[in-house]
Structure formats: C-alpha cells, structure tokens
mmCIF file of C-alpha atoms in Angstrom:
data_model
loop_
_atom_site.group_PDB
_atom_site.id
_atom_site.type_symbol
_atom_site.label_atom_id
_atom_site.label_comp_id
_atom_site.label_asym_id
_atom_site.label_seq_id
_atom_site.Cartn_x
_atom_site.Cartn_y
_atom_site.Cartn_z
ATOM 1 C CA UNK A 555 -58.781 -115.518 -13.390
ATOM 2 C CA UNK A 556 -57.402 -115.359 -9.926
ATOM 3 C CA UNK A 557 -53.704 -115.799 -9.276
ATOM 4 C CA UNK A 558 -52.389 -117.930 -7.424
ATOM 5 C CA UNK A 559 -51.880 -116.717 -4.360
ATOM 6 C CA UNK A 560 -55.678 -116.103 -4.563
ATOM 7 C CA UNK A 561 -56.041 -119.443 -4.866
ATOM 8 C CA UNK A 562 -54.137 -120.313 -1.683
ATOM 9 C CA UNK A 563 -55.984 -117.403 0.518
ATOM 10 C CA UNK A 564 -59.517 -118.851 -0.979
ATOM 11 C CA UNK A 565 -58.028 -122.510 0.370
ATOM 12 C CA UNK A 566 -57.094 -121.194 3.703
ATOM 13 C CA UNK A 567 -53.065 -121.077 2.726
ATOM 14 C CA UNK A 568 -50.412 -119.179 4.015
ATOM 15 C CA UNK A 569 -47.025 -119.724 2.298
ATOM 16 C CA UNK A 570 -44.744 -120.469 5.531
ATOM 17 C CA UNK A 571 -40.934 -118.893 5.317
ATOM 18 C CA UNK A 572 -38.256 -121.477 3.317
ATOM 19 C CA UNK A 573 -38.069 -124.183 5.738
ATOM 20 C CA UNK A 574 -34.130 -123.872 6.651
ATOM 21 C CA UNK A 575 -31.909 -126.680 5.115
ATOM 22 C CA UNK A 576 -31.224 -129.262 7.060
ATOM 23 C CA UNK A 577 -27.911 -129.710 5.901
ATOM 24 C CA UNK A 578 -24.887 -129.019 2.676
ATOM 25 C CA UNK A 579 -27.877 -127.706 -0.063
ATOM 26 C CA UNK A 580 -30.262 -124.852 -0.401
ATOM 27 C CA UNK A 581 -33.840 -125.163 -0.749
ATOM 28 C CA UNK A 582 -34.099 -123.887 -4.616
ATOM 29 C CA UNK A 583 -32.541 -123.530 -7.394
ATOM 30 C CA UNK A 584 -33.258 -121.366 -10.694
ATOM 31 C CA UNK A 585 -31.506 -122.254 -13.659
ATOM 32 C CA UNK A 586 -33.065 -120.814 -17.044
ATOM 33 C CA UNK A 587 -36.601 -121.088 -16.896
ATOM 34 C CA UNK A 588 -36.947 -123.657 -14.306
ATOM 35 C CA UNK A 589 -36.546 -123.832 -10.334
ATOM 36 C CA UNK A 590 -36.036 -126.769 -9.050
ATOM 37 C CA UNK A 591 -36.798 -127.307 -5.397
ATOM 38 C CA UNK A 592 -34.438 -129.672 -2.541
ATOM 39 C CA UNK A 593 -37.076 -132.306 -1.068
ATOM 40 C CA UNK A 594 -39.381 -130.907 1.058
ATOM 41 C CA UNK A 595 -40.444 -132.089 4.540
ATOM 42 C CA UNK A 596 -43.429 -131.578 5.930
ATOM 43 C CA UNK A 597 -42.566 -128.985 8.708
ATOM 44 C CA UNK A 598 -45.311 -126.519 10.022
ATOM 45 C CA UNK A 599 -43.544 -124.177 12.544
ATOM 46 C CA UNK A 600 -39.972 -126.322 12.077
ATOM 47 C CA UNK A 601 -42.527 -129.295 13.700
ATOM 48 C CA UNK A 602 -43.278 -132.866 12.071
ATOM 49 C CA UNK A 603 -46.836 -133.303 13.189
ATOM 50 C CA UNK A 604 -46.343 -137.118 12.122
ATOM 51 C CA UNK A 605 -43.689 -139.386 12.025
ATOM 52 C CA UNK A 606 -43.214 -143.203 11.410
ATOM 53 C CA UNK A 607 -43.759 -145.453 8.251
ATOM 54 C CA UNK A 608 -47.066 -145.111 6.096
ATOM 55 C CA UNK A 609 -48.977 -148.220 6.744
ATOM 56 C CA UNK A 610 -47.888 -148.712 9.917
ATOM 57 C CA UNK A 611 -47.368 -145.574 12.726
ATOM 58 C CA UNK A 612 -48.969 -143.296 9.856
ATOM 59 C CA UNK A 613 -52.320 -143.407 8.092
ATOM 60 C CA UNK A 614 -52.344 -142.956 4.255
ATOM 61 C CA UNK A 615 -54.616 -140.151 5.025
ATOM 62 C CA UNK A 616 -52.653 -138.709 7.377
ATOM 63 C CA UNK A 617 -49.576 -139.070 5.190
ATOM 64 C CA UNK A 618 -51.728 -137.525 2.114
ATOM 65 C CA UNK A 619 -52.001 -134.634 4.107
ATOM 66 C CA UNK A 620 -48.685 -134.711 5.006
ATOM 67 C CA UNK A 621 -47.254 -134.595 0.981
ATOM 68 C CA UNK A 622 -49.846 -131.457 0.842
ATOM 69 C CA UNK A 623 -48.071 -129.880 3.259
ATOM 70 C CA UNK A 624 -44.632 -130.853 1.487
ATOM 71 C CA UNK A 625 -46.059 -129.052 -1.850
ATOM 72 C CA UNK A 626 -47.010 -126.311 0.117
ATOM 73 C CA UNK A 627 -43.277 -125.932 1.881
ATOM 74 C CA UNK A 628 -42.146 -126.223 -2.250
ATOM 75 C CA UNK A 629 -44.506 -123.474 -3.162
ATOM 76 C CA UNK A 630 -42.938 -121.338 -0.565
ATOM 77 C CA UNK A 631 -39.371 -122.094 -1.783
ATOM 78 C CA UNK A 632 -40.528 -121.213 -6.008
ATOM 79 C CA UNK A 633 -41.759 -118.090 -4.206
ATOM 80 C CA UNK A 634 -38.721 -116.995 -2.844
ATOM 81 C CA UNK A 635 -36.635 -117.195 -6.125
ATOM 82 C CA UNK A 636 -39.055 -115.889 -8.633
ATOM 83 C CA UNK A 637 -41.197 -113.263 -6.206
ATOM 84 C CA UNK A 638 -44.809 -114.384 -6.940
ATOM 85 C CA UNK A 639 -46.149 -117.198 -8.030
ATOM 86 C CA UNK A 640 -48.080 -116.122 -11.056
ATOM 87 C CA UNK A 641 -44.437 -116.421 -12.684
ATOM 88 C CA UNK A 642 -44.733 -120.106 -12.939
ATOM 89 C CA UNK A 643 -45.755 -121.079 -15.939
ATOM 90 C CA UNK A 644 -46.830 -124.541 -15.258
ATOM 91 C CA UNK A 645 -45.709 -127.432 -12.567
ATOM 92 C CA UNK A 646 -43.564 -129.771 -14.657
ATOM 93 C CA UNK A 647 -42.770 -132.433 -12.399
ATOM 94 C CA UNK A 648 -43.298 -133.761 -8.695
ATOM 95 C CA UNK A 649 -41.007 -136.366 -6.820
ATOM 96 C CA UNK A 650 -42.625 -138.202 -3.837
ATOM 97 C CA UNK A 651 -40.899 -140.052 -1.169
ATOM 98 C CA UNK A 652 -43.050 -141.975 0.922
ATOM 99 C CA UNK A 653 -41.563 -144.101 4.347
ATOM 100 C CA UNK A 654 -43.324 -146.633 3.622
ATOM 101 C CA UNK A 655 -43.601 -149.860 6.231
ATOM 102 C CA UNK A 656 -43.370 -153.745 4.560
ATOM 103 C CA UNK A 657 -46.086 -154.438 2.024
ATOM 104 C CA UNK A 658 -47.534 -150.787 1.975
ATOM 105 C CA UNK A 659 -48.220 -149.640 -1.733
ATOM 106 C CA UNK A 660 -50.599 -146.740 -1.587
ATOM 107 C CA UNK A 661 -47.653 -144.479 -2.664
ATOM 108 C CA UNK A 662 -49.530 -142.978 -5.295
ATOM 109 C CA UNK A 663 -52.375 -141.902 -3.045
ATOM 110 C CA UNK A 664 -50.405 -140.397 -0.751
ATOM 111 C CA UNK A 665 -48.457 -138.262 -2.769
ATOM 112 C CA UNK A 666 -51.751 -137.105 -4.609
ATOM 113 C CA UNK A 667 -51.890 -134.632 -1.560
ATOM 114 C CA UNK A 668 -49.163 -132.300 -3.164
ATOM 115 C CA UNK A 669 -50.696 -133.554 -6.668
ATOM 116 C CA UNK A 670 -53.782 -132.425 -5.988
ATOM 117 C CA UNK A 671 -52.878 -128.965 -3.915
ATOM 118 C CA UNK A 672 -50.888 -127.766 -7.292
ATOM 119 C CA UNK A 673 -54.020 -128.290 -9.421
ATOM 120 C CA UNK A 674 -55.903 -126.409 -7.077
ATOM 121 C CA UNK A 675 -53.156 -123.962 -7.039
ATOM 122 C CA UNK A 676 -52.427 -123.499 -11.089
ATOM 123 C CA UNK A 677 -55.379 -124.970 -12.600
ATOM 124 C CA UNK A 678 -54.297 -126.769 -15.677
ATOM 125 C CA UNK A 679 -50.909 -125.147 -15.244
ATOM 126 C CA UNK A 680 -50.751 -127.611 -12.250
ATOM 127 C CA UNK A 681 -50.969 -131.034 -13.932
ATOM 128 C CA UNK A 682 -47.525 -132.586 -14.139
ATOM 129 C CA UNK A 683 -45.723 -135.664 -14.594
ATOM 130 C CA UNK A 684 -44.937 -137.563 -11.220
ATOM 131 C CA UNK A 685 -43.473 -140.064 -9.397
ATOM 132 C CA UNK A 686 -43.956 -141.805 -5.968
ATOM 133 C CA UNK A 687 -41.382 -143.900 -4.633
ATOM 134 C CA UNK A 688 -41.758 -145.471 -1.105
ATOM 135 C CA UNK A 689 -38.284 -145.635 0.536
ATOM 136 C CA UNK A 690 -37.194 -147.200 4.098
ATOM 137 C CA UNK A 691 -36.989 -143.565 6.042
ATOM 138 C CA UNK A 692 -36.424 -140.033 5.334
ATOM 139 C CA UNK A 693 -34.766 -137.447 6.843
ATOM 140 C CA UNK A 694 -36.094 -136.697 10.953
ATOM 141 C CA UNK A 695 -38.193 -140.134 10.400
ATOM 142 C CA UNK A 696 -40.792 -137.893 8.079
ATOM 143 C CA UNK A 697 -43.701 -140.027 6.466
ATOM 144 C CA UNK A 698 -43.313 -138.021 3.238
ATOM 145 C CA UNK A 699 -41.071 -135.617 1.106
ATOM 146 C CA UNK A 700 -42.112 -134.420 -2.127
ATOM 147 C CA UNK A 701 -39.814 -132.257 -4.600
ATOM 148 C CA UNK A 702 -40.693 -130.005 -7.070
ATOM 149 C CA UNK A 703 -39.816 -128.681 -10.873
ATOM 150 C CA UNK A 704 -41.381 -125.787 -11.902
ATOM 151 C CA UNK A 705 -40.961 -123.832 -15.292
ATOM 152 C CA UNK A 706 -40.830 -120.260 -14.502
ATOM 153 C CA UNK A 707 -40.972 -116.854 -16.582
#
C-alpha cells in the first residue's frame, strides 16, 4: 500500500512549508496521540488566489478548491510535528469555515474539497467526522479555512 506521501506525489502534491501564523498561536499542536491544527487559509506562496464571499465574488467551485488547498496547508502542519505522514493513524475530524454571502448554503460542498483530498490521502484512514459552518469573513477576506484533528502514533 503506498504511503501517503505517495499518494500526494501520484496527485501532483507538494506539501508547502507551515504557512507562518498570522498572529498570537502556532500552527499545530500535539498533545497525546492527537495534533490538532490552527485554521488553515488557503495560501499558495503566502498568496490568496481568491478572496470575497462564496456565492457572491467566489464560485463554490472555486471555493471547493480553495478548502483543498486549506487541507493541504493542514497536512503540511501534521507533517511538521510528527515527521511523516504515515504516523497518522486516521483523520478524526475537519472544521470548515466558509465566507459565505446572504442566502448561500452550499457549505457542505465546499468544504468537501479538504474532505475529499484526505480520503484520497489516507484511504479509509481519511473518513472523518465534519463540520461546515459559513461565517460573515475570515481572516485576509479568505473564502475558506478548514482545521484539522488528526490521531497520530
């Protein structure tokens, strides 16, 4: 069975370096068997390629791919506590904040993208419980930030 990282080179992924916190916190935590990561942004290259509400400035495609690149920002941040990622054990849960404009409810859909990414990533190991909250802005007017819990060996 391929690892993980396997996984991501097969998709065409490249773990990024931790995204620098944007303020007071730092972007993991491991406590026992779990690391819990800050909310991620989704920051290629310190850049928001989007910004604006869901629904209005920014597709719910667009933001789908955004909350992939959010997971993708978390996988990079599990990495740097625990070394490599075939020491997660499974993805327990996902947290996803989506700007959403008036009468937009596709927050599920859009945070799929990071959903979806950590199947692809762990397999069955990826499946997790989730939510997807739509909120009136996030941090640097992103469309999307998704956190993660992860139990780790």
């Amino acid at each position: 069975m391929a690892t993980p990282e396997e996984r991501l080179a097969d998709l065409g992924i490249e773990l990024p370096e931790v995204v620098p916190p944007l303020a007071a916190y730092v972007p993991a935590v491991r406590t026992g068997g779990h690391v819990y990561t800050s909310g991620q942004l989704p920051l290629v290259k310190g850049e928001l390629s989007a910004t604006g509400k869901v629904g209005a400035e920014v597709s719910p495609e667009e933001a789908k791919e955004q909350a992939r690149i959010c997971a993708v920002n978390a996988l990079a941040a599990i990495r740097s506590l625990v070394g490599d990622l075939s020491q997660v054990v499974r993805i327990v849960k996902v947290v996803g904040f989506v700007a959403s404009a008036p009468g937009f409810t596709g927050q599920p859909q859009v945070v799929n993208g990071a959903s979806e990414l950590l199947g692809e990533v762990f397999g069955e190991a990826g499946v997790h419980a989730r939510s997807a909250v739509g909120v009136a802005v996030l941090p640097l007017d992103a469309a999307v930030e998704v956190e993660v819990i992860a139990e780790v060996r």
